[in-house]
Short mmCIF file of C-alpha atoms and ligand atoms in Angstrom, two decimals:
data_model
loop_
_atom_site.label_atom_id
_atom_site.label_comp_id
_atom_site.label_asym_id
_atom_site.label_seq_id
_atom_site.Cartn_x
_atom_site.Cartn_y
_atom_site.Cartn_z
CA UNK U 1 202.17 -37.17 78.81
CA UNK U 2 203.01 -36.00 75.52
CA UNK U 3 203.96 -39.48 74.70
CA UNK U 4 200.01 -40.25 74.15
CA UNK U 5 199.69 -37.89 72.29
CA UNK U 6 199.48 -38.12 68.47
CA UNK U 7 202.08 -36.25 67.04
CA UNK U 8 200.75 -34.30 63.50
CA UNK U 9 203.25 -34.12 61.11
CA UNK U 10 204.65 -32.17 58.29
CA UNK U 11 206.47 -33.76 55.80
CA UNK U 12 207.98 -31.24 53.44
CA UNK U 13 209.26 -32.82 49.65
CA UNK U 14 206.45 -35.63 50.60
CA UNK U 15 206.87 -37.76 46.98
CA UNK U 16 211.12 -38.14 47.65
CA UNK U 17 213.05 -40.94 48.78
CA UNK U 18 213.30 -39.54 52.49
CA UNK U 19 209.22 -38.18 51.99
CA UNK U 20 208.53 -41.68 51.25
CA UNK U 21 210.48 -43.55 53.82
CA UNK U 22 208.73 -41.22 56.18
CA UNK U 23 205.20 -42.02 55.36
CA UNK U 24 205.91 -45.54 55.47
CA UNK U 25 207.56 -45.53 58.97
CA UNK U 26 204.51 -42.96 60.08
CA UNK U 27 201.93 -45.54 58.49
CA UNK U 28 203.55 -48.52 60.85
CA UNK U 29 202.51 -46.24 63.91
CA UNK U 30 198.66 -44.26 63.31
CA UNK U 31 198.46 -44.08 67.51
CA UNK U 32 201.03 -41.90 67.66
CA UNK U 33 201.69 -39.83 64.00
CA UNK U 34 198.91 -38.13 62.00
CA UNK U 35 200.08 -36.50 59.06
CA UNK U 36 199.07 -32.41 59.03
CA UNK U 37 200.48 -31.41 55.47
CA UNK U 38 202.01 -32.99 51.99
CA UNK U 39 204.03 -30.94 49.77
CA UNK U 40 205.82 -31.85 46.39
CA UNK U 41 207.19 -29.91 43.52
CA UNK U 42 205.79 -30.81 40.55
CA UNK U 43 204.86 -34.78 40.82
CA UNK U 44 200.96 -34.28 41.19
CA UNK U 45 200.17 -37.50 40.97
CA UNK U 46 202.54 -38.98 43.44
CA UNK U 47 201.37 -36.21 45.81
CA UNK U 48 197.60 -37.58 44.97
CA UNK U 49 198.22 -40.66 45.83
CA UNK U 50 199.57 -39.93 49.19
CA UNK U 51 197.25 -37.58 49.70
CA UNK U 52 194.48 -40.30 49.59
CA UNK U 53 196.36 -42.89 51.69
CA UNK U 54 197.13 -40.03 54.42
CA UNK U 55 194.60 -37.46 54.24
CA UNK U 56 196.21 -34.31 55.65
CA UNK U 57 194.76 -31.49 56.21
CA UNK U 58 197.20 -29.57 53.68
CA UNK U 59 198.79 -29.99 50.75
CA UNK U 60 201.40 -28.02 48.88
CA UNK U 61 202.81 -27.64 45.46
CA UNK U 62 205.36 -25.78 44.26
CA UNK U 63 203.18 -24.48 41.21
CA UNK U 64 199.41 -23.15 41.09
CA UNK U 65 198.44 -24.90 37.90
CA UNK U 66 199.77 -27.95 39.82
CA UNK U 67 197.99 -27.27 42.94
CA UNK U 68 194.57 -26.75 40.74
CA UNK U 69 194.67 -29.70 39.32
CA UNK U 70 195.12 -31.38 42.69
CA UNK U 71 192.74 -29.62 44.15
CA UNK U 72 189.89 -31.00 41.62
CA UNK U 73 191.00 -34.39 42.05
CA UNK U 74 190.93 -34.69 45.96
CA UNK U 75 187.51 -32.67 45.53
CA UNK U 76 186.22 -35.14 43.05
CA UNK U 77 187.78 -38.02 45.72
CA UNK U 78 185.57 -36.35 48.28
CA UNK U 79 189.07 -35.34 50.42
CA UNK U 80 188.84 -32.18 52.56
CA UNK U 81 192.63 -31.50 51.77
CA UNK U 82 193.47 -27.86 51.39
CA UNK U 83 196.00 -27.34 48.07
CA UNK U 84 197.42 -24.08 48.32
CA UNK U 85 200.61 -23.43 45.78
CA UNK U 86 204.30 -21.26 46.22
CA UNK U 87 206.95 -20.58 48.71
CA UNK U 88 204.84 -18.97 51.45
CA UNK U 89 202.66 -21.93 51.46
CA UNK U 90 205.62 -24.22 51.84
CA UNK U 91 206.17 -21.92 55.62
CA UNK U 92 202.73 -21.76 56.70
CA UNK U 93 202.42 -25.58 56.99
CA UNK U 94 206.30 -25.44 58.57
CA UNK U 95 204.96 -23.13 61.43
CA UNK U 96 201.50 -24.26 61.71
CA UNK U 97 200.31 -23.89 65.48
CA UNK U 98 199.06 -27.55 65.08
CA UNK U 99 202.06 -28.98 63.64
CA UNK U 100 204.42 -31.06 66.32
CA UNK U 101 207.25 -32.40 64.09
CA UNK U 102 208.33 -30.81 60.03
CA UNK U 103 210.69 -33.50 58.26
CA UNK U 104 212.56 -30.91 56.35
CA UNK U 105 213.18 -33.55 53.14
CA UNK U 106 213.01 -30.98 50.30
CA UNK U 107 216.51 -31.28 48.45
CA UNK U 108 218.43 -28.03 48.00
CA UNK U 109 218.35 -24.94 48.86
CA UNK U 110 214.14 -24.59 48.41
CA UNK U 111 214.15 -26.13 51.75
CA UNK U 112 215.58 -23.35 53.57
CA UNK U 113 213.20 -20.99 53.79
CA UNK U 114 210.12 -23.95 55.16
CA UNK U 115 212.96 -25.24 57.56
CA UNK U 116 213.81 -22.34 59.58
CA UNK U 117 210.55 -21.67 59.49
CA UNK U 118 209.71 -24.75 61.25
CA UNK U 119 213.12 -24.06 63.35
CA UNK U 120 211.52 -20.74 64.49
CA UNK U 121 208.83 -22.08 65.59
CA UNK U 122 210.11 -24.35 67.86
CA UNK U 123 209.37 -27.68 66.31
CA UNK U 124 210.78 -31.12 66.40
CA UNK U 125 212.78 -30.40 63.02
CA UNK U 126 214.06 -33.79 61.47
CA UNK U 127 216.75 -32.52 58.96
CA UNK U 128 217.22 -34.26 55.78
CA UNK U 129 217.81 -30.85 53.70
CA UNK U 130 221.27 -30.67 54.46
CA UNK U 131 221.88 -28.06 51.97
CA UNK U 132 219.61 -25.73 54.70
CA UNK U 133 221.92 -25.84 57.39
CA UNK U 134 225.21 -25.41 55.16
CA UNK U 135 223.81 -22.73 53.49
CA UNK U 136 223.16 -20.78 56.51
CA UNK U 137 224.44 -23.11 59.71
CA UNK U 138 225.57 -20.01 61.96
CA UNK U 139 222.07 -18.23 61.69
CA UNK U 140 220.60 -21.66 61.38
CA UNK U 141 221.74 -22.83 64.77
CA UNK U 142 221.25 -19.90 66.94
CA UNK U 143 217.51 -19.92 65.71
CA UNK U 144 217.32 -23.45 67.16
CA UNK U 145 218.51 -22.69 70.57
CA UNK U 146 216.59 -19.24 70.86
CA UNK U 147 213.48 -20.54 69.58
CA UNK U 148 213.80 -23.45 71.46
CA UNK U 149 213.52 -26.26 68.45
CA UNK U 150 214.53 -29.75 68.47
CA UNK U 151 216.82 -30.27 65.66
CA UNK U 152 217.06 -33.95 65.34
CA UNK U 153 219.66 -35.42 62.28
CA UNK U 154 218.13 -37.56 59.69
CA UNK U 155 221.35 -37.59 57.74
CA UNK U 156 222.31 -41.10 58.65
CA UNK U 157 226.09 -40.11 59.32
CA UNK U 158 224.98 -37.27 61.61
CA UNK U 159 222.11 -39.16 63.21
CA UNK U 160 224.80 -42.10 63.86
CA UNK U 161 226.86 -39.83 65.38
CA UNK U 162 223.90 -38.00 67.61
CA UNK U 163 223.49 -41.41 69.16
CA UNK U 164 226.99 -42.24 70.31
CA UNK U 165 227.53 -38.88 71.95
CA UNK U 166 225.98 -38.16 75.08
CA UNK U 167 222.33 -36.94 74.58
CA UNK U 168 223.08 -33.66 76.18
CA UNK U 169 225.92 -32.56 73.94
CA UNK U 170 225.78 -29.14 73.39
CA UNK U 171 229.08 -26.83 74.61
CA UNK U 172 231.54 -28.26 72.08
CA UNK U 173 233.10 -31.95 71.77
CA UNK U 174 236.01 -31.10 74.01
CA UNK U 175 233.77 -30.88 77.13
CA UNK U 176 232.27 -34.39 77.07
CA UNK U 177 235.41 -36.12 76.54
CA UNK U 178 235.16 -36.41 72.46
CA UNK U 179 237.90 -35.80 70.24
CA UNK U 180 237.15 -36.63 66.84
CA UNK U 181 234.04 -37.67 64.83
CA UNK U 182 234.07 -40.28 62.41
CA UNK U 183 232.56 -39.50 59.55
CA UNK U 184 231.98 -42.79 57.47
CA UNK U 185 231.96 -42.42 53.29
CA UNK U 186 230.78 -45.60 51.06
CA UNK U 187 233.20 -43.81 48.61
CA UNK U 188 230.18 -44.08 46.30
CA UNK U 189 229.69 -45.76 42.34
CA UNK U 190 233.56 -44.65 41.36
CA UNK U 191 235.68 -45.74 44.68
CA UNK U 192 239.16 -46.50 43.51
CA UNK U 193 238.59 -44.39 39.94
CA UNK U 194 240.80 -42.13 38.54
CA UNK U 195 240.51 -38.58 37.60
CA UNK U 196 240.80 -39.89 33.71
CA UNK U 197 238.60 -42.39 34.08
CA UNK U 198 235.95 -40.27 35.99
CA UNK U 199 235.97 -38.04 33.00
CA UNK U 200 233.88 -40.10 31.17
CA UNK U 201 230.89 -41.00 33.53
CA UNK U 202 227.39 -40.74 32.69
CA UNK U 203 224.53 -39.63 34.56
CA UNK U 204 222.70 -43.17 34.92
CA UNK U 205 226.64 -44.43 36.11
CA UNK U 206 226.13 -42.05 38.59
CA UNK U 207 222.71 -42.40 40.21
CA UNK U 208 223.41 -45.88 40.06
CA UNK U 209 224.34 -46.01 43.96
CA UNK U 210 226.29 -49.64 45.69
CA UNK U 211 224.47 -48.98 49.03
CA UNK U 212 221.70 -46.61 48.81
CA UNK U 213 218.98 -45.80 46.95
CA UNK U 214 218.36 -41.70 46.85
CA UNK U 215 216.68 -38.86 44.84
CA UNK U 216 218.98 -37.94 41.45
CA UNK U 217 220.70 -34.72 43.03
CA UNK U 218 222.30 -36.30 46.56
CA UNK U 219 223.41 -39.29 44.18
CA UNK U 220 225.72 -37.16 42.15
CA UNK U 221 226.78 -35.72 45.38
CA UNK U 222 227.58 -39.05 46.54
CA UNK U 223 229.20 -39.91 43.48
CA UNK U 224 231.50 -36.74 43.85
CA UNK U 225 232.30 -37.03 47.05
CA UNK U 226 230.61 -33.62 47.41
CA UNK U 227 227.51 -34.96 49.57
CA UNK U 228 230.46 -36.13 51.69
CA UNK U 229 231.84 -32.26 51.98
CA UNK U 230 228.82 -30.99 52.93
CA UNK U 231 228.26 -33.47 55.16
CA UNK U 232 231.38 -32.41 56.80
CA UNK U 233 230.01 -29.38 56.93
CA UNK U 234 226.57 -30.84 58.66
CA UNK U 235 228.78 -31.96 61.47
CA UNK U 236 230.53 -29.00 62.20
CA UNK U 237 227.28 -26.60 62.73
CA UNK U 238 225.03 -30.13 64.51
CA UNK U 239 228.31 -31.10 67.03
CA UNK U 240 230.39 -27.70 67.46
CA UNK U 241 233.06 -29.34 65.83
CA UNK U 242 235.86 -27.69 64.03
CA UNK U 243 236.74 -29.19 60.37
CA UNK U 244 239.90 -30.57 61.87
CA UNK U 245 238.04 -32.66 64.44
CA UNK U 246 236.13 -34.25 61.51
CA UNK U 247 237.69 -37.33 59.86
CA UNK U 248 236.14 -39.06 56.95
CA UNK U 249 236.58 -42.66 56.77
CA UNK U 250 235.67 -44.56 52.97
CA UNK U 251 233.97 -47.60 54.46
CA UNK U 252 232.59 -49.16 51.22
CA UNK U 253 229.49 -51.59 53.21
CA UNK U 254 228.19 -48.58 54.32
CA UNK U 255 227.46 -50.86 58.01
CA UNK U 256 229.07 -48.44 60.04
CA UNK U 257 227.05 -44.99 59.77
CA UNK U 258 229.91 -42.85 61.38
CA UNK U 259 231.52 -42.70 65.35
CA UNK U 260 232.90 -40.48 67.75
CA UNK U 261 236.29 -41.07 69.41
CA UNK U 262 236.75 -39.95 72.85
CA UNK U 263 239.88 -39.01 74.81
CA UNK U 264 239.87 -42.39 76.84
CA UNK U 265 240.58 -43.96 73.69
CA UNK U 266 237.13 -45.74 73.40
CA UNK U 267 235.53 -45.28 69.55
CA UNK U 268 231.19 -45.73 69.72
CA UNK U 269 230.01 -46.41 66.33
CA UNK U 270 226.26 -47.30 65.19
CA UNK U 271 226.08 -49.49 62.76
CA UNK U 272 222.62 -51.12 60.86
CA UNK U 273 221.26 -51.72 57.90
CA UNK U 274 221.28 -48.83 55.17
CA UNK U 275 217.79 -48.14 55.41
CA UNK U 276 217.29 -44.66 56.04
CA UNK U 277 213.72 -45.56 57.93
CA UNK U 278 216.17 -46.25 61.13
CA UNK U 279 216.97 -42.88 61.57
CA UNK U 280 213.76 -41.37 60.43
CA UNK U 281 212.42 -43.60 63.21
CA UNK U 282 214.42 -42.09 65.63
CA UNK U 283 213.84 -38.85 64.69
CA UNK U 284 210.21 -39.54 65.15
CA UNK U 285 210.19 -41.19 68.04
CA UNK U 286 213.59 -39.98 70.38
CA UNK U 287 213.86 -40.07 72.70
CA UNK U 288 211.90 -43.75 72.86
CA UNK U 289 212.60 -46.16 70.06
CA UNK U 290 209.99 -47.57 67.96
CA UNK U 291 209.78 -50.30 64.95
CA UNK U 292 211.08 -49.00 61.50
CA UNK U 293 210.24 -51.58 59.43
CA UNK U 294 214.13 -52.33 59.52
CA UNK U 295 216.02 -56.21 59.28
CA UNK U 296 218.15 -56.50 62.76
CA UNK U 297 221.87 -56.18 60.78
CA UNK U 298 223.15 -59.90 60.37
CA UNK U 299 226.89 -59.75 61.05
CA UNK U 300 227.57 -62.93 59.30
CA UNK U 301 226.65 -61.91 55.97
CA UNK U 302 228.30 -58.45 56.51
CA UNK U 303 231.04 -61.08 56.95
CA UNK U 304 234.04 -57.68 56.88
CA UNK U 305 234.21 -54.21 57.54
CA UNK U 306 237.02 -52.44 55.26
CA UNK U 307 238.22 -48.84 55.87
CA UNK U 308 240.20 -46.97 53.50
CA UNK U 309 240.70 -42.93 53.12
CA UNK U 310 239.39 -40.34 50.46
CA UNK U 311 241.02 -39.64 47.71
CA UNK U 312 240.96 -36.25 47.20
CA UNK U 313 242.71 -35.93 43.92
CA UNK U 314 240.27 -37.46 41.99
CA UNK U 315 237.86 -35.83 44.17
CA UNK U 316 238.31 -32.34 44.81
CA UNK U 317 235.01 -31.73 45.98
CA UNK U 318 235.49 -33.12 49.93
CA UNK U 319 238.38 -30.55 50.05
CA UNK U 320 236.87 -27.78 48.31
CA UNK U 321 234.05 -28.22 50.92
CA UNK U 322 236.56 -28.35 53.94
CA UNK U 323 238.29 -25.13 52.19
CA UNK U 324 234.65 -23.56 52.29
CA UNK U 325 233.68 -24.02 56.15
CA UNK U 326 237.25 -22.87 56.78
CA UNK U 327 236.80 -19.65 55.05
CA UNK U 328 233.23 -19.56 56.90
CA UNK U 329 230.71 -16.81 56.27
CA UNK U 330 228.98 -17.11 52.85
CA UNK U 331 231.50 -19.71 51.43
CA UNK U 332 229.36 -23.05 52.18
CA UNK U 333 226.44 -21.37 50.86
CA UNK U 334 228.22 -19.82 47.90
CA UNK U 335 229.55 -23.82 47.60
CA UNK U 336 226.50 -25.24 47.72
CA UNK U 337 224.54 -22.90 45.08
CA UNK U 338 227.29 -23.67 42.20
CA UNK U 339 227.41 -27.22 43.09
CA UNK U 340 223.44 -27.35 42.98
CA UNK U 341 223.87 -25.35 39.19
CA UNK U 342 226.57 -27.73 38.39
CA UNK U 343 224.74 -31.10 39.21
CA UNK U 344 221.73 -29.92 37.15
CA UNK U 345 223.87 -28.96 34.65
CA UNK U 346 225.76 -32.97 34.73
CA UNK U 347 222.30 -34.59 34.60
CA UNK U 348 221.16 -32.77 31.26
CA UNK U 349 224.50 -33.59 29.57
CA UNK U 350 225.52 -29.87 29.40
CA UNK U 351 228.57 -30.75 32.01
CA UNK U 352 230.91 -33.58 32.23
CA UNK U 353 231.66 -35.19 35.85
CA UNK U 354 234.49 -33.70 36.49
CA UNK U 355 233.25 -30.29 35.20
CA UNK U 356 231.37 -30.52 38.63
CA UNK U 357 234.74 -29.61 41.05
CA UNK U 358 235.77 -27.47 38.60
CA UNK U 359 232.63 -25.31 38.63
CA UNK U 360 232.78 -25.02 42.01
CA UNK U 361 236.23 -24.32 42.27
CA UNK U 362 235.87 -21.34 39.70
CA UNK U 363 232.34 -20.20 41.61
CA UNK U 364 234.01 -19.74 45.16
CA UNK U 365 237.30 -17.93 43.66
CA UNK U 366 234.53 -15.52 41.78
CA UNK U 367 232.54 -15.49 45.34
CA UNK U 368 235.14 -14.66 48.28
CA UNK U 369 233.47 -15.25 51.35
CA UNK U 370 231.59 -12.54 53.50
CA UNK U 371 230.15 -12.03 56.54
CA UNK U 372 226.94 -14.53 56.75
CA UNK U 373 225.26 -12.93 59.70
CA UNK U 374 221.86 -12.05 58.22
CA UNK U 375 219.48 -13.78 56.05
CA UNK U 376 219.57 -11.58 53.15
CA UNK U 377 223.24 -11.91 52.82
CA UNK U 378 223.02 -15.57 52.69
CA UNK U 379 220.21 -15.22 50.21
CA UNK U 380 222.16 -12.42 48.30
CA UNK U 381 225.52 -14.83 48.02
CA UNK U 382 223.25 -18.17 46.75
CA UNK U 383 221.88 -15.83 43.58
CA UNK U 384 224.86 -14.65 43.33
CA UNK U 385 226.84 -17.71 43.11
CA UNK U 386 223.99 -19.15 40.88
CA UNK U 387 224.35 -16.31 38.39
CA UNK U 388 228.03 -16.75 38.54
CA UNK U 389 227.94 -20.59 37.70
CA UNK U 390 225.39 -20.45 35.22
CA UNK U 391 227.65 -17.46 33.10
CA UNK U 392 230.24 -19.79 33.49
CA UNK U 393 228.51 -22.83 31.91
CA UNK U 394 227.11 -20.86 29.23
CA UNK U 395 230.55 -19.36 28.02
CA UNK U 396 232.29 -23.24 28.20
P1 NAD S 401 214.25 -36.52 46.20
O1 NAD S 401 214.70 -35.85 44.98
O2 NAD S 401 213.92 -37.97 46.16
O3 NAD S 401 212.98 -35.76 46.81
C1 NAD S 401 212.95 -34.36 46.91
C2 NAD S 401 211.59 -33.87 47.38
O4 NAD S 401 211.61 -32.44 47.42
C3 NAD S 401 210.45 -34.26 46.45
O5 NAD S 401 209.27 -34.44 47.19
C4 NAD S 401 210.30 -33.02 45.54
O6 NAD S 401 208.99 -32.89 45.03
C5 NAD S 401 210.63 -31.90 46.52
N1 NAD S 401 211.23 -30.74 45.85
C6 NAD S 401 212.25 -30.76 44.94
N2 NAD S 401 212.54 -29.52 44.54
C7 NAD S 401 211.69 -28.69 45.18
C8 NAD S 401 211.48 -27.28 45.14
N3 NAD S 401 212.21 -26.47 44.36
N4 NAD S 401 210.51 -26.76 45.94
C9 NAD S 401 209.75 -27.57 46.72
N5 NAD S 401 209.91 -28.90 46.79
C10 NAD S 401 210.87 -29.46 46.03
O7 NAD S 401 215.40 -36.25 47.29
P2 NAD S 401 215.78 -37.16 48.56
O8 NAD S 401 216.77 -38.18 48.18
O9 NAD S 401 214.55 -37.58 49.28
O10 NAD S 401 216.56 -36.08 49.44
C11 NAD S 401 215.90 -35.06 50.16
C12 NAD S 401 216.90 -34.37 51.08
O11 NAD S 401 217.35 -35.32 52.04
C13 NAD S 401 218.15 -33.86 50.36
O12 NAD S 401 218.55 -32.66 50.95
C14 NAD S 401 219.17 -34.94 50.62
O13 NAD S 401 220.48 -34.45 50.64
C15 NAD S 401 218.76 -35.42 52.00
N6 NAD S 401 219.15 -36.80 52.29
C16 NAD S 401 218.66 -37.82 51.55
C17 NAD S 401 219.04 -39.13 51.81
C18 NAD S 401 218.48 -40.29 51.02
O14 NAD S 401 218.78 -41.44 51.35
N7 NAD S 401 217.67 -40.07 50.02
C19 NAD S 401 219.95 -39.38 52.85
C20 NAD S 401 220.43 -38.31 53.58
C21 NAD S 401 220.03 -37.03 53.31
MG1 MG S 402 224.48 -39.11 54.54
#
């Protein structure tokens, strides 16, 4: 049974917060994971570190001087790693004949290309990169049922709401009985904030997240709001949902991951710890269940659940988000390019916070949508939303 079988693994953007989480769940389990390829962008040394606790067969960098270096030092460590460098590398250890399961945990759009990859291949594709499937979730999606992949939600929202539908869900909501997903929001650092007083938030008030701890870029998003539009966005392309049948619900303990409401009345939520090795675990493992390295959740010192809606006035990156998937085509991907520009641009002080909606607002009025059936198009509209975004920042 494949069950026996040890599962190799690729584990693209290796050194992250999801990367890491990932070893450490795959290190709780050597009978049944074994680790095919590493890849970073430019941490080396984090990379060489894992690369001597996990010895895979591969490693990647984004950068050949990077990839030189690391190839001395695993040499020197007597490690029969292979260190290749660039974009094509990042693919060819996505599609690998020997490869089982990719966790697709680069952040932003550099993750595309590795991930549908891995989609086309017909892996088991955990999906962290969310920013993959919003930038190109029509094209992304029919690749996984032609090529016959296993896209499995690492998202914790998404992979929440993968376990309280039924586990063959495909056909749209309305067939099995579900009418709305739930779509839980901690509301992030700046819950209850105003638009003034956002104006005036740093970059370290903004990592600085209640509930979870994450890579830089997703903690802006989270502090915007905007990680929770293109989350919405996530659920639309995963459950064949329209925007409409997507609620999001600010539920500052972040206990609840989200739910799906069905037409008997009957809500199913998931609720845990916020330790994002629970659904990387059941990514790994679905459909069995295996240890995570995750506290059972102790109700009594969750004590309260509170539930409260966006506000979308101070935050007008959840609705510019909804706007986006509304217009379809290239608009999410156009969306997420200037918010990628803009976030970069907040974190070296060249931006204020609230710059952030703005930029995107101006980049998808520059960008009307268009068709998003092909590849190229989809790569065409992220330049040309970048180029847009960054002429914008450097006139302001
Ligand atoms: P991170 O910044 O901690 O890690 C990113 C990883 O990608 C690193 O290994 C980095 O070396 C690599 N990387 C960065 N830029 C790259 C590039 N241009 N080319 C190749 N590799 C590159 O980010 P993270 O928090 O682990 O998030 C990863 C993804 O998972 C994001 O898409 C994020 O939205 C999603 N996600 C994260 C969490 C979380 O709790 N951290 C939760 C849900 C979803
Ligand atoms: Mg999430």
């Amino acid at each position: 049974s494949t069950t026996l079988r040890c599962q190799a693994v690729t584990v693209l953007g290796a050194t992250g917060s999801i990367g890491t989480s990932t070893l450490d769940v795959i290190t709780r389990h050597p009978d049944r994971y074994r680790v095919h390829a590493l890849t970073a962008h430019r941490s080396r040394e984090a990379l060489l570190a894992l690369c001597r606790i996990h010895r895979p067969a591969q490693a990647v960098m984004s950068r050949e001087t990077d990839a030189a270096w690391l190839r001395e030092r695993l040499r020197e460590a007597g490690l029969a790693t292979e260190v290749r460098a660039g974009a094509e590398a990042l693919v060819e250890v996505s599609e690998a004949a020997e490869v089982d399961t990719v966790m697709a945990a680069i952040v932003g759009a550099a993750g595309l290309l590795p991930t549908l990859a891995a989609v086309r291949a017909g892996k088991r594709v955990l999906l962290a990169n969310k920013e993959a499937l919003v930038m190109s979730g029509a094209l992304f999606m029919e690749a996984v049922a032609r090529c016959g992949a296993t896209l499995l939600p690492i998202d914790s929202e998404h992979n929440a709401i993968y376990q309280c539908l039924p586990i063959e869900h495909r056909g749209g909501l309305a067939r099995h009985g579900v009418t709305q997903l739930l779509l839980t929001a901690s509301g992030g650092p700046f819950r209850g904030w105003s638009a003034r007083e956002l104006a005036a938030v740093t970059p370290a008030q903004a990592c600085d997240h209640p509930n979870w701890s994450m890579g830089r870029k997703i903690s802006v998003d989270s502090a915007t709001l905007m990680n929770k539009g293109l989350e919405l966005i996530e659920a639309c392309w995963l459950f064949d949902a329209r925007p409409s049948q997507v609620q999001v619900v600010v539920h500052p303990q972040s206990v609840i991951h989200s739910m799906a409401a069905y037409s008997d009345g009957s809500v199913i939520a998931q609720l845990g710890n916020p330790d994002m090795r629970t659904p990387i675990a059941y990514g790994l493992a679905w459909p069995e269940r295996i240890e995570a390295g995750v506290k059972t959740l102790d109700l009594f010192s969750v004590a309260r659940l509170d539930f409260e809606p966006p506000d979308e006035t101070a935050f007008p990156c959840l609705p510019l988000a909804r706007a986006a998937m509304v217009a379809g085509g290239t608009a999410p991907a156009v969306l997420n390019a200037a918010n990628e520009v803009a976030v970069a641009a907040f974190l070296d002080g060249r931006l204020g916070f609230n710059g952030i909606g703005d930029l995107v607002a101006r980049v998808l009025e520059a960008r009307p949508a268009e068709p998003a059936g092909e590849l190229g198009t989809i790569l065409e509209a992220d330049a040309a939303a970048r180029e847009t975004a960054q002429a914008w920042l450097a006139g302001c």
